[in-house]
Amino acid sequence: MNAPVDVSFFARAAKPITSYRPYWAKRFGVAPFLPMSRTEMERLGWDSCDIILVTGDAYVDHPSFGMAVIGRVLEAQGFRVGIIAQPDWQSAEPFKALGKPNLFWGVTAGNMDSMINRYTADRKIRSDDAYTPGDVGGKRPDRAAIVYSQRCREAYKDVPIILGGIEGSLRRIAHYDYWSDKVRRSIVVDAKCDLLLYGNAERALVEVAHRIAAREPIAQITDVRGTAFVRRPGDPTADGWIEIDSSDVDMPGRVEDHINPYLTTSEQAQAQGQTCTKEEGGSGAPEANPAIKPLNFMPNPALVSKRKAPARDRSVIRLPSYEQVKSDAVLYAHANRVLHLETNPGNARALVQAHGDGATARDVWINPPPIPLTTAEMDYAFDLPYARSPHPDYADEHGKHDGATKIPAWEMIRFSINIMRGCFGGCTFCSITEHEGRIIQSRSEESIIKEVEDIRDKVEGFTGVISDLGGPTANMYRLGCKSPEIEAACRKPSCVYPGICSNLTTDHGPLIKIYRRARELRGIKKILIGSGLRYDLAIKSPEYVKELVQHHVGGYLKIAPEHTEGGPLSKMMKPGIGSYDKFKQLFEKYSEEAGKKQFLIPYFIAAHPGTSDEDMMNLALWLKKNGFRADQVQTFYPSPMATATAMYHSNMNPLKGISRDPERAERVDIVRGDKRRRLHKAFLRYHDANNWPLLREALKAMGRSDLIGNGKHHLIPTFQPITGGSYQSARRKNSTPLGKASERAAAVVKPGAKPVQPRKGQMLTQHTGLPPRQTGGATKRKPG
């Protein structure tokens, strides 16, 4: 079966990235690692770099790291590419380490948004950084993309700066910033970059690089999809565009209907829900003649057919300005809704948003999203000669990366394979769709199998276990729209909410085939699936669930229902808990058939917009009923540009339309303030004695004192043991340390009873209701 994307509108809509004539420097060949120093450049015979990439992550030459992919793609186009990773941003000197780039700077904050990387959902600074050797925090600044761009400009002010990565993608328009609790300007304005490339940028970057190499001024490169830039008033490059006000796309306020001039006064009043007292019984009021009918004018069909809408490829939608959305939450929600309506590469129009006025006035212009890569182009990007390891500069004294200099993010994906990009789930709290788009871009089976063999044959330390075959979602490989015409015209934010679209293919056959072929390879002992699973899609293919459960689960399978209640689920655009129950039945059935004892690990979000205290209480009751005790809790984190973040900031639901009329607009319950956020987290961790005082107070206020007691049907007990007052989970590990586990076990027993201690050498799993893992140091207890 061919991938839907290969026969769709998108496959034939753009110039292939493999069709460009290589730049002259291709004669230097392939670098074992992209150079990070002048010494490495000299070894390669380079006198300068054509392009220098600056990143907030350590340089790991692996296709799961964005800078490695971008660097290798540019290298394959013939350019000499250097990397400056995690530079000291206190001055411009570290940015001069490789000399002046001949063509441009490429700047990114890294694989993660720098603010999310550095701060928890409670705005507390993290002490660690998984993308840094030794897991050390503080190696990148806040808002790294802006800081790095400023330093690049200081280092060589006449070199163009091209900004990319997820931090740039999610800040391409004026956006709510959770950390400063205000609306900030587009990052294009703040970073003063020449061009922003949003989304997966290979196609745009290859075109831009060749055009700059051909000496085209970057100020004139304004027609590339997937780019954003600043235009000043009167810029001649904007000539020929038809501007549409965003209110014509989606009216943010109350729509006042035009009055029909051919109605009588009484009929006009009646149409507006009013009466005309003079005509209805007033003395001397003339009687209406029923024989006289108002004229009805019908539009001329011949003229209507000639009335054409503006060409979409030359239309630009004017969003409310930065100053307007900053001061008006309704307009902010409206702008967010329009932006999400214009995300399909098949029909999206350009967007423009004014920033400043007078002498400082300028427009941020956002071209339509990039055309997704075809399967052949995905193979091209992933089949490049990656070293699949961190740069040698990070190695310890033994030349290894497994000790004090280990990079946790690399360790996690060291033996994993990315098989696809994109997500059509549209979850409102997630930024994948805003960055990668909702069109699935899949690699070929041959390319994936070749990478499995490369890991087996070339990666040091491989023990025969592939840790993941996945992507943003494990089971969206080769799924897409059945109709190219519908796919190109669709404006829905999700293909699977409120139900799975009838035009969506749900055939998991190609994925099953890859699983079977990969695990039959010589030297492959096990292939695990570590990416998030879309279980509402999985239950459409019981054969896939059986294949997954019986061969690709390592004891535990993580899935994310996120909640059990309809209110928050409708704001998340997630399926009801019934889909989880159906998947659970299949999971347990096929586990039993295989003779395996396996467990589902469900993940939930606390404090999401639209979640009431009662919703969290019901979720806690569900958790207790099903025997789950969550160790680590995820609290809603408002990432820039996400729909749920627009809800958080505006108290409105952009999914239902925006209006100033309170009767027409849906208001959303927002969980703000530390106390209420703590309460929602406490419901998820109902079993932690430190949370019981807060929960008792809340349950009494909610009129649910019946849930306080010492029976099995109660949520929390009446007694309160002596506790340390706080709970610290081990963020860096997938289990709770022994000491913490014993403290918790001691905390939940009744006074006078002997605490139940874990056995020596064992650690309790994340969900302490599950069996403890056996470790090498465990000793068996003698009977009796």
XYZ file of C-alpha atoms in Angstrom, residues 14-696:
683
model
C 7.141 21.827 -4.593
C 10.621 21.526 -6.034
C 12.358 18.399 -4.649
C 15.209 19.195 -2.282
C 17.344 16.663 -4.164
C 17.082 18.570 -7.458
C 19.422 21.502 -6.703
C 22.855 21.707 -8.269
C 25.394 21.190 -5.428
C 27.408 24.171 -4.243
C 31.042 24.176 -5.391
C 32.402 23.281 -1.915
C 30.971 19.764 -2.217
C 34.451 18.749 -3.451
C 35.634 18.793 0.204
C 33.553 15.687 0.870
C 31.766 14.520 4.004
C 32.991 15.471 7.488
C 33.046 12.722 10.157
C 31.524 15.356 12.461
C 30.574 18.892 11.514
C 33.490 20.966 12.862
C 33.226 22.820 16.166
C 36.738 24.336 16.092
C 39.273 25.871 13.706
C 41.495 22.834 14.199
C 38.791 20.544 12.835
C 38.230 22.917 9.921
C 41.933 22.814 9.044
C 41.885 19.008 9.149
C 39.100 19.091 6.583
C 41.026 21.537 4.427
C 38.576 24.408 5.005
C 39.654 28.025 5.230
C 36.134 29.150 6.250
C 32.576 27.974 6.804
C 29.817 28.807 4.373
C 27.173 28.424 7.097
C 27.580 28.369 10.878
C 24.835 26.845 13.002
C 24.393 28.067 16.589
C 22.408 25.822 18.937
C 21.466 25.663 22.610
C 21.967 21.874 22.669
C 25.161 19.900 22.789
C 26.052 18.704 19.295
C 24.943 15.110 18.827
C 25.274 13.877 15.247
C 22.024 11.928 15.252
C 18.861 12.380 13.131
C 16.758 12.977 16.255
C 18.653 16.233 16.874
C 17.439 19.083 14.664
C 20.807 20.760 14.196
C 22.398 17.510 13.027
C 19.664 17.008 10.418
C 19.898 20.609 9.185
C 23.700 20.481 9.144
C 23.891 17.205 7.233
C 21.227 18.287 4.715
C 23.154 21.502 4.009
C 26.395 19.521 3.771
C 24.772 17.205 1.219
C 23.876 20.315 -0.808
C 27.598 21.112 -0.986
C 27.987 23.715 1.766
C 30.695 23.753 4.443
C 28.800 23.763 7.717
C 30.235 24.452 11.181
C 28.493 24.210 14.553
C 28.790 26.388 17.655
C 27.013 24.456 20.407
C 25.989 25.953 23.755
C 28.283 29.006 23.478
C 28.961 31.317 26.399
C 26.495 34.097 25.598
C 28.047 36.714 27.911
C 29.998 38.168 24.976
C 30.288 37.857 21.199
C 33.781 36.301 21.310
C 32.672 32.615 21.451
C 30.573 33.306 18.353
C 33.758 34.141 16.430
C 35.339 30.732 17.116
C 34.891 29.470 13.542
C 35.415 32.805 11.827
C 32.960 34.689 9.672
C 30.379 32.583 7.795
C 30.408 33.219 4.060
C 26.645 32.953 3.602
C 24.619 33.145 6.842
C 24.143 32.201 10.491
C 21.611 29.506 11.347
C 20.319 30.004 14.900
C 18.158 27.794 17.114
C 17.506 27.453 20.834
C 17.699 23.665 20.413
C 15.344 20.697 20.307
C 13.305 22.223 23.142
C 11.997 25.688 23.813
C 14.613 27.268 26.079
C 12.045 28.488 28.634
C 10.374 25.084 28.929
C 13.834 23.530 29.122
C 14.891 25.826 31.969
C 11.689 26.188 34.008
C 9.090 23.844 35.482
C 5.346 24.342 35.038
C 5.439 26.193 38.384
C 8.041 28.608 36.946
C 10.795 27.159 39.139
C 14.228 26.909 37.544
C 15.444 23.429 36.745
C 18.814 22.210 37.962
C 19.319 19.840 35.045
C 19.311 19.881 31.248
C 18.982 16.608 29.343
C 20.617 18.143 26.250
C 23.848 19.035 28.081
C 26.808 16.755 28.900
C 26.517 15.609 32.485
C 22.861 16.737 32.656
C 24.067 20.119 33.931
C 21.653 23.045 33.944
C 22.391 26.657 33.047
C 24.281 26.094 29.793
C 21.808 28.154 27.766
C 20.169 31.532 28.442
C 16.497 32.337 28.792
C 14.979 33.033 25.357
C 18.107 31.592 23.799
C 17.062 32.262 20.191
C 16.927 36.009 20.858
C 20.199 36.105 22.804
C 22.114 34.040 20.241
C 20.813 36.209 17.391
C 21.980 39.358 19.167
C 25.464 37.923 19.720
C 25.724 36.759 16.095
C 24.897 40.294 14.980
C 27.560 41.692 17.306
C 30.151 39.208 16.037
C 29.657 39.943 12.308
C 26.936 42.487 11.788
C 26.674 42.216 7.992
C 26.058 38.422 7.943
C 22.394 37.418 7.500
C 20.742 35.636 10.436
C 18.234 32.849 9.762
C 16.326 31.734 12.838
C 14.710 28.291 13.170
C 13.748 25.565 15.589
C 10.718 25.071 17.783
C 11.328 28.219 19.845
C 11.086 30.333 16.706
C 8.145 28.351 15.273
C 5.980 28.863 18.344
C 6.702 32.585 18.567
C 6.226 33.639 14.970
C 3.313 35.959 15.824
C 2.541 38.003 18.933
C 2.104 35.357 21.627
C 1.202 34.948 25.274
C 4.325 34.348 27.347
C 3.584 32.288 30.457
C 6.836 33.165 32.219
C 6.321 36.946 32.111
C 2.495 36.649 32.094
C 2.082 39.032 29.181
C 1.800 39.076 25.409
C 5.176 39.435 23.714
C 6.022 40.580 20.213
C 6.837 38.214 17.391
C 10.296 36.742 17.845
C 11.148 38.045 14.350
C 11.002 41.556 15.818
C 12.741 40.776 19.107
C 15.551 38.679 17.593
C 16.040 41.103 14.677
C 16.685 38.127 12.425
C 16.564 38.504 8.656
C 14.404 35.444 8.153
C 12.550 32.983 10.383
C 12.034 29.426 9.148
C 9.196 27.752 11.021
C 8.274 24.082 11.110
C 10.510 21.350 9.692
C 12.659 23.606 7.583
C 14.666 21.435 5.197
C 12.757 22.481 2.070
C 12.812 26.195 2.845
C 16.407 26.178 4.071
C 17.783 24.414 1.001
C 16.083 26.948 -1.283
C 17.180 29.943 0.780
C 20.781 28.681 1.055
C 21.140 28.261 -2.709
C 19.582 31.670 -3.380
C 21.941 33.397 -0.928
C 24.850 31.459 -2.457
C 23.752 32.861 -5.838
C 24.214 36.347 -4.293
C 20.524 37.156 -4.026
C 20.039 39.704 -1.190
C 18.202 38.113 1.709
C 15.886 41.138 1.896
C 14.486 40.076 -1.473
C 13.814 36.470 -0.449
C 10.195 36.987 0.537
C 8.417 34.279 -1.454
C 9.536 31.086 0.308
C 6.857 29.063 2.092
C 7.417 28.419 5.776
C 9.219 31.718 6.365
C 8.474 34.879 8.325
C 10.152 38.260 8.095
C 9.674 41.993 8.713
C 8.281 44.304 6.055
C 8.377 48.069 6.406
C 5.499 50.238 5.128
C 5.804 50.887 1.402
C 7.949 47.826 0.723
C 7.603 47.206 -3.036
C 7.857 43.430 -2.541
C 4.341 43.565 -1.050
C 2.817 44.893 -4.289
C 0.209 42.694 -5.906
C -1.094 41.135 -2.691
C -4.804 41.299 -1.805
C -5.274 42.073 1.889
C -8.165 40.481 3.769
C -9.177 41.576 7.256
C -9.114 38.665 9.698
C -12.679 39.468 10.781
C -13.779 38.373 7.289
C -12.300 34.956 8.043
C -13.673 34.635 11.553
C -15.676 37.471 13.114
C -14.458 38.099 16.679
C -17.440 40.218 17.765
C -21.192 40.142 17.432
C -22.364 40.063 13.834
C -25.012 42.730 13.151
C -27.230 41.658 10.245
C -28.003 44.218 7.562
C -31.663 45.319 7.631
C -33.701 44.328 4.583
C -34.866 47.695 3.170
C -37.903 46.064 1.555
C -39.538 45.031 4.831
C -42.277 47.131 6.400
C -41.488 48.993 9.599
C -43.374 46.392 11.592
C -41.551 43.530 9.879
C -38.204 45.215 10.502
C -39.029 45.542 14.190
C -40.270 41.964 14.371
C -37.068 40.692 12.713
C -35.087 42.405 15.483
C -37.279 40.970 18.252
C -39.108 44.280 18.829
C -42.568 45.716 18.162
C -43.829 48.898 16.596
C -46.477 50.207 19.043
C -47.939 52.765 16.669
C -48.822 50.166 14.077
C -50.068 47.701 16.684
C -53.168 49.287 18.070
C -52.159 52.967 18.166
C -55.017 55.393 17.344
C -55.184 56.323 13.708
C -52.681 53.719 12.671
C -53.237 52.734 9.046
C -54.142 49.117 8.344
C -51.552 47.131 6.423
C -52.905 46.034 3.031
C -52.349 42.238 2.789
C -52.571 42.468 -0.984
C -49.409 44.585 -1.141
C -46.294 42.430 -1.019
C -42.710 43.744 -0.685
C -40.440 43.277 -3.659
C -37.872 40.468 -3.366
C -34.669 40.960 -5.347
C -32.888 37.769 -6.337
C -29.189 37.764 -7.331
C -28.489 37.217 -11.010
C -26.942 33.709 -11.317
C -24.926 34.768 -14.344
C -23.273 37.547 -12.371
C -22.756 35.432 -9.272
C -20.744 32.872 -11.227
C -18.401 35.601 -12.432
C -17.776 36.921 -8.930
C -14.497 35.231 -8.036
C -12.834 35.072 -4.642
C -9.294 36.447 -4.481
C -6.588 33.967 -5.434
C -5.445 32.303 -2.217
C -1.795 32.316 -3.263
C -1.896 36.119 -3.541
C -4.103 36.787 -0.493
C -2.812 37.875 2.888
C -4.890 37.999 6.062
C -4.374 41.031 8.293
C -4.436 39.882 11.935
C -5.105 42.352 14.771
C -1.884 44.185 15.585
C 0.461 43.330 18.421
C -0.768 46.385 20.327
C -4.390 45.239 19.911
C -3.900 41.615 20.984
C -1.725 42.747 23.879
C -4.522 44.827 25.365
C -7.579 42.831 24.226
C -7.867 39.158 25.159
C -10.828 38.682 22.786
C -8.733 39.806 19.822
C -5.866 37.612 21.041
C -8.138 34.537 21.013
C -9.480 35.599 17.596
C -5.951 35.908 16.130
C -5.029 32.492 17.545
C -8.133 30.932 15.998
C -7.437 32.450 12.570
C -3.813 31.300 12.683
C -4.935 27.717 13.348
C -7.474 27.921 10.521
C -4.607 28.776 8.159
C -2.304 25.813 8.770
C -3.121 23.422 5.927
C -0.407 23.778 3.249
C -3.076 23.047 0.649
C -5.166 26.156 1.309
C -3.433 28.352 3.900
C -2.993 32.022 3.130
C -0.224 34.351 4.210
C -0.680 36.258 7.471
C 0.485 39.732 8.433
C 0.522 41.421 11.833
C 1.509 45.016 12.523
C 3.995 45.831 15.282
C 4.484 49.418 16.449
C 3.321 52.652 14.880
C 4.826 55.816 13.476
C 8.550 55.579 12.827
C 8.733 52.112 14.426
C 5.854 50.648 12.390
C 6.550 47.358 10.640
C 4.649 44.277 9.605
C 5.570 40.729 10.509
C 4.757 38.762 7.378
C 4.198 35.004 7.662
C 4.118 32.995 4.461
C 1.943 29.838 4.213
C 3.298 26.639 5.831
C 5.965 24.607 4.007
C 4.990 21.801 1.657
C 5.598 18.515 3.558
C 8.471 16.299 2.477
C 7.698 13.319 0.284
C 8.783 9.833 1.320
C 11.783 10.079 -1.018
C 12.819 13.388 0.570
C 12.362 11.983 4.078
C 14.638 9.085 3.142
C 17.178 11.546 1.747
C 17.304 13.484 5.029
C 17.475 10.410 7.295
C 19.896 8.347 5.182
C 22.693 10.928 5.415
C 25.999 9.821 7.036
C 25.276 10.621 10.685
C 27.906 9.536 13.214
C 25.003 8.699 15.584
C 26.952 9.858 18.648
C 27.925 13.057 20.487
C 30.862 15.081 19.203
C 34.237 13.733 20.436
C 34.811 16.965 22.401
C 32.264 15.711 24.963
C 33.991 12.378 25.583
C 35.554 11.606 28.966
C 39.192 10.616 29.555
C 38.404 7.145 28.192
C 36.862 8.495 25.004
C 33.383 7.425 26.177
C 30.060 9.255 26.562
C 28.591 6.980 29.213
C 30.005 8.469 32.402
C 30.081 11.962 33.828
C 29.755 13.497 30.354
C 26.704 11.458 29.335
C 24.000 13.429 27.510
C 20.645 12.053 28.762
C 18.680 13.113 25.668
C 21.106 11.205 23.461
C 21.095 8.214 25.778
C 17.297 8.102 25.510
C 17.248 8.043 21.679
C 20.608 6.316 21.150
C 19.016 3.123 19.822
C 15.735 4.616 18.600
C 14.510 5.319 15.067
C 12.255 8.114 13.865
C 9.946 6.707 11.184
C 7.639 9.681 10.549
C 6.832 13.328 11.264
C 3.689 15.317 11.909
C 0.525 14.689 13.917
C -3.128 15.129 12.982
C -4.332 14.692 16.568
C -4.596 18.427 17.184
C -4.384 18.184 20.993
C -4.762 21.775 22.135
C -2.015 21.634 24.783
C 0.564 20.205 22.360
C 2.849 22.132 20.005
C 3.682 19.329 17.562
C 0.982 20.325 15.075
C 1.995 23.998 15.175
C 5.590 23.004 14.440
C 5.526 19.864 12.284
C 2.033 20.199 10.810
C -0.781 17.675 10.624
C 0.229 16.036 7.335
C 2.074 12.799 8.125
C 5.476 12.541 6.447
C 6.664 8.942 6.428
C 9.947 7.262 5.557
C 10.059 4.194 3.345
C 10.270 0.709 4.792
C 13.694 0.192 3.194
C 15.127 3.351 4.783
C 13.866 2.331 8.226
C 15.232 -1.207 7.959
C 18.588 0.152 6.776
C 18.794 2.348 9.892
C 18.036 -0.645 12.139
C 20.937 -2.477 10.480
C 23.218 0.561 10.854
C 22.507 0.706 14.594
C 23.178 -3.015 14.902
C 26.449 -2.865 12.972
C 27.905 0.555 13.820
C 26.656 1.904 17.160
C 28.872 1.082 20.108
C 27.127 -0.491 23.080
C 24.182 -1.914 21.144
C 22.828 -4.994 22.927
C 20.192 -6.022 20.395
C 17.321 -3.877 21.699
C 15.847 -1.041 19.607
C 14.296 1.352 22.129
C 11.721 2.879 19.770
C 10.332 2.814 16.252
C 8.151 5.889 16.292
C 7.854 9.632 16.085
C 5.495 12.262 17.502
C 2.914 9.453 17.565
C 3.825 5.786 17.357
C 0.988 4.617 15.115
C 0.351 7.378 12.561
C 2.871 5.959 10.079
C 1.514 6.286 6.504
C -1.915 7.398 7.712
C -3.569 10.252 5.876
C -6.585 11.449 3.942
C -8.191 9.094 1.413
C -8.930 11.992 -0.953
C -6.218 14.391 -2.222
C -8.881 17.001 -2.990
C -10.372 16.857 0.503
C -6.910 16.843 2.080
C -5.907 20.017 0.245
C -9.151 21.819 1.153
C -9.677 20.661 4.760
C -9.541 23.235 7.573
C -10.319 20.958 10.535
C -7.831 21.209 13.416
C -7.970 17.458 14.045
C -8.640 14.320 12.005
C -9.607 12.304 15.103
C -11.758 14.692 17.165
C -14.617 14.608 18.059
C -14.422 11.293 16.224
C -12.179 9.721 13.620
C -12.859 11.355 10.255
C -14.494 9.069 7.684
C -11.909 10.239 5.130
C -8.948 9.143 7.271
C -7.159 5.893 6.495
C -6.672 3.796 9.630
C -4.861 0.855 8.030
C -1.939 -0.127 10.280
C -0.771 -2.779 7.782
C 2.411 -0.976 6.619
C 3.459 -0.441 10.245
C 2.812 -4.070 11.176
C 4.932 -5.134 8.213
C 7.864 -2.996 9.418
C 7.579 -4.363 12.970
C 7.690 -7.951 11.712
C 10.519 -7.401 9.266
C 12.643 -5.443 11.765
C 12.417 -7.992 14.565
C 13.364 -10.814 12.194
C 16.708 -9.168 11.401
C 19.793 -11.026 12.564
C 21.129 -9.611 15.842
C 17.871 -7.906 16.844
C 16.561 -9.312 20.118
C 13.739 -6.907 20.848
C 12.071 -3.838 19.355
C 10.216 -1.650 21.826
C 7.716 1.104 21.049
C 8.476 4.087 23.259
C 6.593 6.869 21.436
C 3.132 7.919 22.563
C 0.362 5.715 21.195
C -2.892 7.051 19.770
C -5.102 4.334 21.224
C -8.348 5.547 19.583
C -6.664 4.801 16.233
C -5.113 1.563 17.488
C -8.471 -0.004 18.397
C -9.476 0.379 14.737
C -6.844 -2.268 14.005
C -6.982 -5.134 16.554
C -4.272 -6.883 14.524
C -1.930 -3.973 15.248
C -2.762 -4.025 18.975
C -2.024 -7.753 19.070
C 1.282 -7.259 17.252
C 2.257 -4.410 19.577
C 1.237 -6.081 22.838
C 2.711 -9.512 22.145
C 6.036 -8.432 20.663
C 6.862 -4.763 21.348
C 5.955 -3.979 24.965
C 8.649 -4.262 27.598
C 6.309 -4.897 30.532
C 4.878 -1.373 30.640
C 3.179 0.656 27.895
C 2.703 4.393 28.358
C -0.442 5.978 26.948
C -2.061 9.341 27.642
C -5.825 9.546 28.230
C -4.988 12.903 29.951
C -8.347 12.924 31.804
C -11.557 11.000 32.429
C -14.097 13.844 32.405
C -15.824 15.336 29.372
C -15.239 18.990 30.281
C -11.446 19.037 30.156
C -11.331 16.415 27.389
C -13.397 18.667 25.112
C -10.909 21.508 25.667
C -7.993 19.167 24.989
C -9.625 17.620 21.874
C -8.961 14.164 23.313
C -11.213 11.081 23.053
C -13.381 9.962 25.952
C -12.190 7.459 28.507
C -14.312 4.831 26.734
C -11.640 4.528 24.020
C -9.073 3.863 26.746
C -11.293 1.133 28.222
C -11.617 -0.566 24.797
C -7.867 -0.440 24.290
C -7.283 -1.755 27.801
C -9.511 -4.756 27.088
C -7.541 -5.568 23.932
C -4.244 -4.985 25.736
C -5.134 -7.384 28.552
C -6.615 -9.966 26.163
C -3.527 -10.154 23.965
C -1.144 -10.012 26.946
C -2.948 -13.004 28.451
C -2.836 -14.887 25.141
C 0.924 -14.361 25.039
C 1.284 -15.481 28.661
C 2.719 -12.109 29.679
C 1.989 -9.978 32.730
C 2.046 -6.435 31.323
C 0.713 -3.099 32.516
C -0.638 0.101 31.017
C 0.792 3.330 32.420
C -1.780 6.103 31.821
C -0.682 9.730 31.990
C -2.895 12.602 33.061
C -2.724 16.406 33.084
C -3.623 18.516 36.095
C -4.931 22.097 35.896
C -5.725 22.101 32.174
C -8.108 24.866 31.013
C -11.705 23.735 31.379
C -10.963 21.512 34.389
C -13.087 22.048 37.493
C -12.213 20.909 41.007
C -14.981 18.301 40.677
C -13.371 16.989 37.479
C -10.099 16.416 39.330
C -11.928 14.773 42.232
C -13.631 12.358 39.822
C -10.287 11.610 38.177
C -8.770 10.861 41.594
C -11.641 8.461 42.346
C -11.043 6.757 38.991
C -7.334 6.417 39.768
C -8.043 4.872 43.155
C -10.664 2.521 41.742
C -8.186 1.309 39.105
C -5.253 1.048 41.527
C -3.007 3.776 40.095
C -0.720 5.887 42.262
C 1.031 8.492 40.130
C 4.524 9.330 41.319
C 5.299 12.130 38.852
C 2.498 14.487 37.907
C 2.222 16.586 34.766
C 0.711 20.034 35.262
C -0.582 22.026 32.306
C 2.247 24.088 30.833
C 1.061 26.976 28.583
C 3.440 26.809 25.625
C 3.414 29.728 23.173
C 0.820 29.668 20.364
C -0.998 26.514 21.533
C -4.807 26.696 21.507
C -4.991 25.741 25.194
C -2.640 28.644 25.959
C -5.060 30.996 24.192
C -7.770 29.600 26.481
C -5.554 30.148 29.509
C -4.866 33.776 28.573
C -8.311 34.814 27.293
C -10.728 32.623 29.291
C -12.383 31.850 25.936
C -12.627 28.737 23.781
C -11.191 29.357 20.287
C -12.458 25.932 19.202
C -16.063 27.178 19.386
C -15.585 30.614 17.837
C -14.884 33.954 19.448
C -17.461 36.624 20.291
C -17.804 39.543 22.658
C -21.362 38.452 23.311
C -21.227 36.311 26.476
C -24.252 34.337 25.262
C -22.464 33.309 22.062
C -18.924 32.769 23.345
C -17.941 29.823 25.517
C -16.096 30.849 28.654
C -13.465 28.463 29.967
C -12.690 27.739 33.616
C -8.999 28.506 34.048
C -6.896 27.043 36.865
C -4.750 29.961 38.019
C -2.873 30.627 41.210
C -0.517 28.365 43.108
C -3.127 27.155 45.584
C -5.586 25.852 42.996
C -2.854 24.370 40.817
C -1.491 22.582 43.913
C -4.970 21.257 44.636
C -5.343 19.771 41.165
C -1.929 18.152 41.459
C -2.891 16.885 44.923
C -5.941 15.087 43.503
C -3.656 13.206 41.119
C -1.463 12.281 44.091
C -4.314 11.510 46.474
C -2.192 8.751 48.083
C 0.545 11.136 49.317
C -0.082 11.970 52.995
C 1.399 15.440 52.496
C -1.602 16.270 50.288
C -4.295 15.084 52.677
C -4.783 18.345 54.643
C -5.292 20.274 51.392
C -7.648 17.621 50.027
C -9.680 17.444 53.252
